PDB file of C-alpha atoms in Angstrom:
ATOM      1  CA  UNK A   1      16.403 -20.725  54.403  1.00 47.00           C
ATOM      2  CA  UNK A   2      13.747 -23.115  52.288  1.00 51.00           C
ATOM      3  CA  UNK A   3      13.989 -26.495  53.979  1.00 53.00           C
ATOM      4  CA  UNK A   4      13.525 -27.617  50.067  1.00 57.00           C
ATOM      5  CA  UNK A   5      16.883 -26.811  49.160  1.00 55.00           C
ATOM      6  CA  UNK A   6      18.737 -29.736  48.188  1.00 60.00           C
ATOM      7  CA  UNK A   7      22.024 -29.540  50.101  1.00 63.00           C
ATOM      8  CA  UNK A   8      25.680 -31.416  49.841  1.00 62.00           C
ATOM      9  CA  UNK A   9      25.990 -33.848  52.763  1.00 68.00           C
ATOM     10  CA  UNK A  10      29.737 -35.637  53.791  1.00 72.00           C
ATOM     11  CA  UNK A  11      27.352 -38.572  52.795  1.00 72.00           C
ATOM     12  CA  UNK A  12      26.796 -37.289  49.664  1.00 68.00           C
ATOM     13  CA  UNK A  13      30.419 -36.692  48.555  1.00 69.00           C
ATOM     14  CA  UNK A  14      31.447 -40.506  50.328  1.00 72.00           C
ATOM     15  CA  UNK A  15      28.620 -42.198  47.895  1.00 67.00           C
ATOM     16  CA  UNK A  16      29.737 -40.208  44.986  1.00 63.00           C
ATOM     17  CA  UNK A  17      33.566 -41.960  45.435  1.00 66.00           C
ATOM     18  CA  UNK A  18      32.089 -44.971  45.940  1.00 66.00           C
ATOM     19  CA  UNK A  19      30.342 -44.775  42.980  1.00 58.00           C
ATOM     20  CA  UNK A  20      33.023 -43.646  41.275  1.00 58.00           C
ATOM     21  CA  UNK A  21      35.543 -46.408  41.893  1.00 57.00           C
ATOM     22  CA  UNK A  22      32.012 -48.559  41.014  1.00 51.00           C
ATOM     23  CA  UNK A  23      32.073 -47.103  37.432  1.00 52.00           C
ATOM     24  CA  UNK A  24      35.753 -47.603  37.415  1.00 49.00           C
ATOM     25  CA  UNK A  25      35.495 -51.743  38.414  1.00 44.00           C
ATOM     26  CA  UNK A  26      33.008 -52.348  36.051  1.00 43.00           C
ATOM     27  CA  UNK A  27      35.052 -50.591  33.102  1.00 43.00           C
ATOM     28  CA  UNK A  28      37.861 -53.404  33.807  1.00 43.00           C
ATOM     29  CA  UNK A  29      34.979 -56.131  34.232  1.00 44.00           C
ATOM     30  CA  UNK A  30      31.973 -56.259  33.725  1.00 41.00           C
ATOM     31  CA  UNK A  31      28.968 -57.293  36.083  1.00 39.00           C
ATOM     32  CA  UNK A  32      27.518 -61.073  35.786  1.00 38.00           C
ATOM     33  CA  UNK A  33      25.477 -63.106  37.776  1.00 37.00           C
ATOM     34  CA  UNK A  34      27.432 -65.809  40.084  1.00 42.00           C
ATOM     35  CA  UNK A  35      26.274 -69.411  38.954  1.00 41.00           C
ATOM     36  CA  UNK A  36      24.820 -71.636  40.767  1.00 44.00           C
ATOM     37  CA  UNK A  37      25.778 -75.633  40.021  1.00 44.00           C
ATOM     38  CA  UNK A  38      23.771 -78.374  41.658  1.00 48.00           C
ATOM     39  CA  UNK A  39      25.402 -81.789  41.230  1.00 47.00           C
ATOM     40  CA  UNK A  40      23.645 -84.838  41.145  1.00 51.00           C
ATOM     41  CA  UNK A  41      25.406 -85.647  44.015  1.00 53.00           C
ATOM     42  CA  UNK A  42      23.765 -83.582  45.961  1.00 52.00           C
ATOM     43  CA  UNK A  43      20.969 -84.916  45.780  1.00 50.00           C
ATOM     44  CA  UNK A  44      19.378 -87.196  47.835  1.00 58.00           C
ATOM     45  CA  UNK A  45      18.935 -90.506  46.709  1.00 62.00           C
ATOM     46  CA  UNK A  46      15.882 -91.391  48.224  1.00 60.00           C
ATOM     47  CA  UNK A  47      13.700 -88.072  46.804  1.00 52.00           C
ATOM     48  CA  UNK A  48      11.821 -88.800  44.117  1.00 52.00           C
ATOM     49  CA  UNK A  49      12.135 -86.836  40.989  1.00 46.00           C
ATOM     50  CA  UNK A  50       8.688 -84.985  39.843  1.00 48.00           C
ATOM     51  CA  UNK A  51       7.891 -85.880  36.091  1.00 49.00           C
ATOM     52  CA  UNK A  52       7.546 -82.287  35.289  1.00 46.00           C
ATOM     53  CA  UNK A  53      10.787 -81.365  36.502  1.00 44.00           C
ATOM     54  CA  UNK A  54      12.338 -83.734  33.979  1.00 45.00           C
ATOM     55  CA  UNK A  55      11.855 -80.889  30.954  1.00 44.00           C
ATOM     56  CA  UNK A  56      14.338 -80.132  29.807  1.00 49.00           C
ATOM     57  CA  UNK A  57      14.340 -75.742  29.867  1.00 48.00           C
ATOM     58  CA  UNK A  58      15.503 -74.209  26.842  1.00 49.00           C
ATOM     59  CA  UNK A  59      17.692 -70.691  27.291  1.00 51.00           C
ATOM     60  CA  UNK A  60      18.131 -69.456  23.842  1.00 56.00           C
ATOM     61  CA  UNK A  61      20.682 -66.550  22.384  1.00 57.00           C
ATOM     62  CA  UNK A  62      16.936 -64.108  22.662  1.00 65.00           C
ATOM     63  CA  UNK A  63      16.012 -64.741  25.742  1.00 63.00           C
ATOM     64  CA  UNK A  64      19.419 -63.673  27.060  1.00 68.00           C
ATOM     65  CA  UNK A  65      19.950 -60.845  24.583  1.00 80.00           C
ATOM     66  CA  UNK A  66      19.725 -57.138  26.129  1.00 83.00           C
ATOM     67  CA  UNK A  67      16.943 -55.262  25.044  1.00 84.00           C
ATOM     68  CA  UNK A  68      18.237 -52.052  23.040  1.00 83.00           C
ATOM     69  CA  UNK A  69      15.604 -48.540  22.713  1.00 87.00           C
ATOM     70  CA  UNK A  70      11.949 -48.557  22.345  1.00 87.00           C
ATOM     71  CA  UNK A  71      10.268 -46.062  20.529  1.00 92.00           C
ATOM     72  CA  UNK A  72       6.803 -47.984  21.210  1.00 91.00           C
ATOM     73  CA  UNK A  73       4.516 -48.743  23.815  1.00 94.00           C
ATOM     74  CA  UNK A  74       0.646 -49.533  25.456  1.00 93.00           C
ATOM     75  CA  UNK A  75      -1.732 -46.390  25.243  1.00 95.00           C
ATOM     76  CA  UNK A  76      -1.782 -47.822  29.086  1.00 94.00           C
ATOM     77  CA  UNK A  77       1.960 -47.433  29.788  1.00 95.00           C
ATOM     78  CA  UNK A  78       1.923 -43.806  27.900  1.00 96.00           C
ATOM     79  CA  UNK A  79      -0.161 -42.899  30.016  1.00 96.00           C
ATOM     80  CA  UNK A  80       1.749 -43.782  33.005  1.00 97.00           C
ATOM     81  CA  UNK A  81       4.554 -42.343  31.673  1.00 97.00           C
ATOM     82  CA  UNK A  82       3.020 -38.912  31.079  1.00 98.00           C
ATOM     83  CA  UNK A  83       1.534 -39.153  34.448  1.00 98.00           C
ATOM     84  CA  UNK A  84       4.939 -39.189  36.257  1.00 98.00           C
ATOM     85  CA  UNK A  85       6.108 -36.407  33.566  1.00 98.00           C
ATOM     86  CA  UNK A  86       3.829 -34.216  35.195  1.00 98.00           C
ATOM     87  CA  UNK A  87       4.609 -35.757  38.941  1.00 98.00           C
ATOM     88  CA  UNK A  88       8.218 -34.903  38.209  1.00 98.00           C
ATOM     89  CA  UNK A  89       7.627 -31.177  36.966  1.00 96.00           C
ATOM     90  CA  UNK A  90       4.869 -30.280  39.764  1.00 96.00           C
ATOM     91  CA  UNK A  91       7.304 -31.679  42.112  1.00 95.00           C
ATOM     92  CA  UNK A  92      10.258 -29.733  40.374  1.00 95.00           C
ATOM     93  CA  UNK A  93       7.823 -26.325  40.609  1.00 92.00           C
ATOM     94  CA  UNK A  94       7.174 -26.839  44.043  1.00 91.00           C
ATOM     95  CA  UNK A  95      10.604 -27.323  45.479  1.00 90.00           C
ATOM     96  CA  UNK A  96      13.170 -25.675  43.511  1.00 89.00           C
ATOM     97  CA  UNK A  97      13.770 -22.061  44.393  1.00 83.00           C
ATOM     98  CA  UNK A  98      12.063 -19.461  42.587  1.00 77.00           C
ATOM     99  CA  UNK A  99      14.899 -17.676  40.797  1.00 73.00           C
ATOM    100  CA  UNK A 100      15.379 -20.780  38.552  1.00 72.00           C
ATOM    101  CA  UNK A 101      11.829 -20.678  37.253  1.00 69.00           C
ATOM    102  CA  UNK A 102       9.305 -23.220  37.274  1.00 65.00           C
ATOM    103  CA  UNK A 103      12.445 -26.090  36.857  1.00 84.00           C
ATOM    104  CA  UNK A 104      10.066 -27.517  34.201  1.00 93.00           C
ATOM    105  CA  UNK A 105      11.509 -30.042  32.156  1.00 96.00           C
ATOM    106  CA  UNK A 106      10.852 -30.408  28.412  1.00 96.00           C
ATOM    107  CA  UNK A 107       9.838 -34.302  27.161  1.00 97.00           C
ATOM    108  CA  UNK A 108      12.468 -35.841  25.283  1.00 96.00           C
ATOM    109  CA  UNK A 109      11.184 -38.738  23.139  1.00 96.00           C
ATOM    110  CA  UNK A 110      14.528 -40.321  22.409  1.00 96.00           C
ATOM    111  CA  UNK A 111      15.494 -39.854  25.612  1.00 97.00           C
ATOM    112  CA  UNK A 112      12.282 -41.871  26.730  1.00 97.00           C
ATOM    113  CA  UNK A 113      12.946 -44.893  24.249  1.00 97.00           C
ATOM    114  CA  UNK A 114      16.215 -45.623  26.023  1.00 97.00           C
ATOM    115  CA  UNK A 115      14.573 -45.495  29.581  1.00 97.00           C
ATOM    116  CA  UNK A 116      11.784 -48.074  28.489  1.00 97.00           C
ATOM    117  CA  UNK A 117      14.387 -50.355  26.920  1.00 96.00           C
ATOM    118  CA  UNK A 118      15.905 -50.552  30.269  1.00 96.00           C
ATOM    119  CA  UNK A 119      13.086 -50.839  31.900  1.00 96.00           C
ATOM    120  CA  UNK A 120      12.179 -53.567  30.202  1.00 95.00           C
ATOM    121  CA  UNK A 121      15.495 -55.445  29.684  1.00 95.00           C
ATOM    122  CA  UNK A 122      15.590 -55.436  33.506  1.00 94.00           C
ATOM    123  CA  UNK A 123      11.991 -57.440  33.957  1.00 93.00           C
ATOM    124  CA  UNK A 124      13.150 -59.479  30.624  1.00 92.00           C
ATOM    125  CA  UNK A 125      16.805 -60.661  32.602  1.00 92.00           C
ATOM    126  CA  UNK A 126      15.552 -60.083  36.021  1.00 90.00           C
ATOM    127  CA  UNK A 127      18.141 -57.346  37.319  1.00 91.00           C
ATOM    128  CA  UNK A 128      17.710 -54.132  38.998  1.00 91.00           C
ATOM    129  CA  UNK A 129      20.769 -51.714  38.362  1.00 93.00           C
ATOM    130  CA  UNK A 130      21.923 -49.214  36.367  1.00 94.00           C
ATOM    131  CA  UNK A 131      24.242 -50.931  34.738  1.00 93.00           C
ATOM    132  CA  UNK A 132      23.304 -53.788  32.241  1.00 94.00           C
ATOM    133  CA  UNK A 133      25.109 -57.141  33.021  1.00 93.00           C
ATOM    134  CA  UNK A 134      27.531 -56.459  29.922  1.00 92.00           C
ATOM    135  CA  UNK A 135      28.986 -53.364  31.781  1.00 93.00           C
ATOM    136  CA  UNK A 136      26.330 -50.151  29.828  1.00 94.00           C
ATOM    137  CA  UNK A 137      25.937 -47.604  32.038  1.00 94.00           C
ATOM    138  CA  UNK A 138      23.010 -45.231  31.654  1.00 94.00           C
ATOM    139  CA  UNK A 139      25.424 -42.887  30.198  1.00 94.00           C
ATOM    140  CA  UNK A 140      26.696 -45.476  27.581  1.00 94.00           C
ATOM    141  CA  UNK A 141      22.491 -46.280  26.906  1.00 95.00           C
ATOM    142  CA  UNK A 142      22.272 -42.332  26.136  1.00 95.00           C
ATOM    143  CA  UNK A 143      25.135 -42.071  24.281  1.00 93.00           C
ATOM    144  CA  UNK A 144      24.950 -44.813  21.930  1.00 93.00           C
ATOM    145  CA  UNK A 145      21.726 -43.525  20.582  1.00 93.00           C
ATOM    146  CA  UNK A 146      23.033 -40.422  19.509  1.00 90.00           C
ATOM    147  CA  UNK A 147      21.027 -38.202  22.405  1.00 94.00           C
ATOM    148  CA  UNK A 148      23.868 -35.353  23.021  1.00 92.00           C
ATOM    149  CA  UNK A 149      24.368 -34.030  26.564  1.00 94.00           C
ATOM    150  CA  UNK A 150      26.435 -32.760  29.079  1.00 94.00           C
ATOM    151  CA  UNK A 151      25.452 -34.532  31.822  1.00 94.00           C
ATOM    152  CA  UNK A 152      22.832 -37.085  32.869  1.00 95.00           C
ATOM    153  CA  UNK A 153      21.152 -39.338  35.557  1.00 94.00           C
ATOM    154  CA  UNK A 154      19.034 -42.249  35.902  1.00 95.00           C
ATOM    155  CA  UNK A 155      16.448 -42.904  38.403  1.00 96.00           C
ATOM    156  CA  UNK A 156      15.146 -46.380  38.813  1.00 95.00           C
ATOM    157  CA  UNK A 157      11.957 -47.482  40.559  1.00 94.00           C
ATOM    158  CA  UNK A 158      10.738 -50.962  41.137  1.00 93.00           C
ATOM    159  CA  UNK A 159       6.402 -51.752  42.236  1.00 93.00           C
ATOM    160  CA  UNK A 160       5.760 -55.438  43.193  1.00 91.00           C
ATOM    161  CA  UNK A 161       1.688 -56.508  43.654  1.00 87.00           C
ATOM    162  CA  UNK A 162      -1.768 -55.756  42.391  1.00 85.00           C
ATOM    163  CA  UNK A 163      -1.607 -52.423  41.553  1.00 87.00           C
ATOM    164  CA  UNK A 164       1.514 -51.971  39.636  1.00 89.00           C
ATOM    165  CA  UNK A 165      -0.768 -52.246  36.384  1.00 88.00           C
ATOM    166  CA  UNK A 166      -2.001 -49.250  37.607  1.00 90.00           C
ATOM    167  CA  UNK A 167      -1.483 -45.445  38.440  1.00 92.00           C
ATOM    168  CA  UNK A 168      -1.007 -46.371  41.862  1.00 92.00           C
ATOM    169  CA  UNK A 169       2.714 -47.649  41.313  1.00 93.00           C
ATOM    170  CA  UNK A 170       3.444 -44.228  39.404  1.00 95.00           C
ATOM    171  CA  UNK A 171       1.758 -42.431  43.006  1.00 94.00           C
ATOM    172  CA  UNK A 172       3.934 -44.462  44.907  1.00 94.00           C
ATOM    173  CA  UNK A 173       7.793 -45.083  43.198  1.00 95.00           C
ATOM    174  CA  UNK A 174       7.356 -40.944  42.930  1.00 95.00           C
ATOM    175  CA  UNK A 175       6.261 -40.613  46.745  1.00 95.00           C
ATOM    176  CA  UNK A 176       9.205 -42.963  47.701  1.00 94.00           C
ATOM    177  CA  UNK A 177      11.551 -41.004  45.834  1.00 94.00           C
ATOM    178  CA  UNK A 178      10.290 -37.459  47.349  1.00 94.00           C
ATOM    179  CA  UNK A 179       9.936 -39.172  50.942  1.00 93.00           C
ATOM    180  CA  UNK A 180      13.677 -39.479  50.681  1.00 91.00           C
ATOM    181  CA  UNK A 181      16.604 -37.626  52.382  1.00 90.00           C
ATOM    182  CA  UNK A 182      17.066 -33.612  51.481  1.00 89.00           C
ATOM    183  CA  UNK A 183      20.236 -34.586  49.687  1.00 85.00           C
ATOM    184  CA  UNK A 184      22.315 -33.881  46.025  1.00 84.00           C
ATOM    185  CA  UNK A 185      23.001 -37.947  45.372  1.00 85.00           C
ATOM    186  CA  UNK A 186      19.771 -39.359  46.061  1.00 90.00           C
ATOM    187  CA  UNK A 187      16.728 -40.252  44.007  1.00 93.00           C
ATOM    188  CA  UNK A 188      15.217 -37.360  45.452  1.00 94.00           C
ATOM    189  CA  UNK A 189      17.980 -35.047  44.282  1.00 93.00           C
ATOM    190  CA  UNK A 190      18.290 -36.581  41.183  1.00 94.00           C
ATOM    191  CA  UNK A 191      14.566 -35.593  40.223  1.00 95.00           C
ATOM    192  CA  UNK A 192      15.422 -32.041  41.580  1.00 95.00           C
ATOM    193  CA  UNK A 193      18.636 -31.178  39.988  1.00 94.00           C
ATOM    194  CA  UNK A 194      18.072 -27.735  38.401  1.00 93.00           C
ATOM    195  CA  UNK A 195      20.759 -28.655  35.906  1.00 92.00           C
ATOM    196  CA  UNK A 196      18.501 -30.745  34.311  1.00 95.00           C
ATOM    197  CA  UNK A 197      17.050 -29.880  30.922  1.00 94.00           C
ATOM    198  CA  UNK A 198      15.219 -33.227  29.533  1.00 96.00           C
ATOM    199  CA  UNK A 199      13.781 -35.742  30.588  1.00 97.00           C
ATOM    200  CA  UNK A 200      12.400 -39.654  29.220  1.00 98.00           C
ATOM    201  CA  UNK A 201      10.282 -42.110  31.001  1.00 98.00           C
ATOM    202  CA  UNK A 202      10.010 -45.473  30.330  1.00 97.00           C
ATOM    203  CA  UNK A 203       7.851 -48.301  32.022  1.00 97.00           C
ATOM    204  CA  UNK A 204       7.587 -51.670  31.534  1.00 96.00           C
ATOM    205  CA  UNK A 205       5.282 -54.488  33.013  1.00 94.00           C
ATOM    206  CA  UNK A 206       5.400 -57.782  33.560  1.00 91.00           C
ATOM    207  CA  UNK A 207       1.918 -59.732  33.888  1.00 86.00           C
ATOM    208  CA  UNK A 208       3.198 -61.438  36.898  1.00 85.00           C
ATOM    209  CA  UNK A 209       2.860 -58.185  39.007  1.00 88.00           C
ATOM    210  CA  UNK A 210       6.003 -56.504  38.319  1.00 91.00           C
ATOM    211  CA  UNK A 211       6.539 -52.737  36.785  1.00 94.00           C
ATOM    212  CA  UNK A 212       9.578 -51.000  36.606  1.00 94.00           C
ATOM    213  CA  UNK A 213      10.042 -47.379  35.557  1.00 95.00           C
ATOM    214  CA  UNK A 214      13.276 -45.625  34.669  1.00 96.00           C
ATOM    215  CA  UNK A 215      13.624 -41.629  34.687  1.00 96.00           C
ATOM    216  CA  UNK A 216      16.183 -40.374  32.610  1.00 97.00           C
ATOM    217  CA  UNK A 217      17.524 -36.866  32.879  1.00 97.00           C
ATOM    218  CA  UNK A 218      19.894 -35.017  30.687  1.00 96.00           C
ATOM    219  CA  UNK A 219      21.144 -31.411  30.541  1.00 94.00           C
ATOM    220  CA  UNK A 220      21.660 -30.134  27.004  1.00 85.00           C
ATOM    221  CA  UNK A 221      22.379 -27.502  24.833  1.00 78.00           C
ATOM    222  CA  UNK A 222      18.838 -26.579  23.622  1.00 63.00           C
ATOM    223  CA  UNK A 223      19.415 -25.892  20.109  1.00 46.00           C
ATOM    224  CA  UNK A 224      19.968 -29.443  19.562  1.00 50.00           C
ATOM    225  CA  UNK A 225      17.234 -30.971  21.315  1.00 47.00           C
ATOM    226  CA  UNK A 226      13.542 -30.819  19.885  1.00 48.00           C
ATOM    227  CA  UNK A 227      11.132 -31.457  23.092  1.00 47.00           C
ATOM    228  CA  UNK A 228       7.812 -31.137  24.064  1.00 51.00           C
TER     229      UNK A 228
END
């Protein structure tokens, strides 16, 4: 038996109800950050107050709207994003059994707009989830701009430091997904599903040191799809 095979674990099927009941709680109500209040009580009286911190910090209706699709990008971030294209379909050749065929995945353009709007409405309102803080699931993302399907996933990877301008942090979110668990609900398995058809990347980067990239995978009826 090929140790690659992906296999369905007890865990597998408990995380799967869990995230079912997830998707179920954040139809009803959606996900927001808890506030935090500071009163001027609580501060003390005898620490002085920096002149700097007297700014007044301006949150506008932009700066907390979502960011929807992007169509464009860097020539540096394309080229990340084609670099873990081919990371995910070498990985996808090597592992999958041989009667499916090389597992390739075709390119979906579309499909790779609405990954690097996530990716970068996450860095933009510092989150890290699949679902935005008005309740979109990555399904909802897909389906809103008309990308048809019959199912889909959503990997998410997240490289902090000096090389995530670089296509070090495409090595390494890739390695830490493949270093996972042999398992069907992982990120690991997610890459690997041979019901996949299509695929999108998107990755965004933050000057501060931060780049996120989001995988998304559909499987579709090929007559309607145009791919690579």
């Amino acid at each position: 038996m090929n140790k690659d095979w992906l296999e369905l674990t007890p865990e597998d099927i408990e995380r799967a109800e869990q995230l079912s009941r997830a998707e179920q709680l954040t139809r009803a109500q959606p996900i927001m950050p808890d506030v935090i209040t500071i009163h001027p009580s609580e501060i003390p009286p005898d620490r002085p107050v920096p002149a700097a911190s007297r700014t007044i910090i301006s949150v506008t209706h932009d700066d907390l709207a979502p960011v929807g699709a992007q169509r464009d990008t860097s020539v540096d971030l394309q080229a990340m994003e084609e670099e873990m294209y081919r990371l995910v379909n070498t990985a996808r050749s090597s592992h999958l059994p041989g009667w499916i065929g090389t597992g390739k995945l075709k390119w979906h353009e579309n499909l790779a707009a609405v990954a690097r709007g996530h990716s970068a409405d996450m860095l933009k309102r510092q989150y890290v989830a699949h679902v935005s803080p008005e309740g979109i699931s990555a399904a909802r993302r897909i389906g809103q701009n008309s990308i048809s399907y019959i199912a889909c996933g959503e990997n998410i990877g997240i490289y902090y430091g000096e090389g995530a301008h670089t296509s070090q942090a495409v090595r390494e979110i890739h390695d830490a997904f493949m270093n996972q668990p042999r398992s069907m609900t992982n990120h690991r398995g997610n890459l690997l599903n041979p019901l996949w058809t299509h695929v999108g990347i998107g990755i965004a980067f933050n000057p501060d040191g931060s780049l996120v990239a989001t995988q998304n995978f559909i499987s579709a009826p090929a007559a309607r799809i145009r791919g690579r």
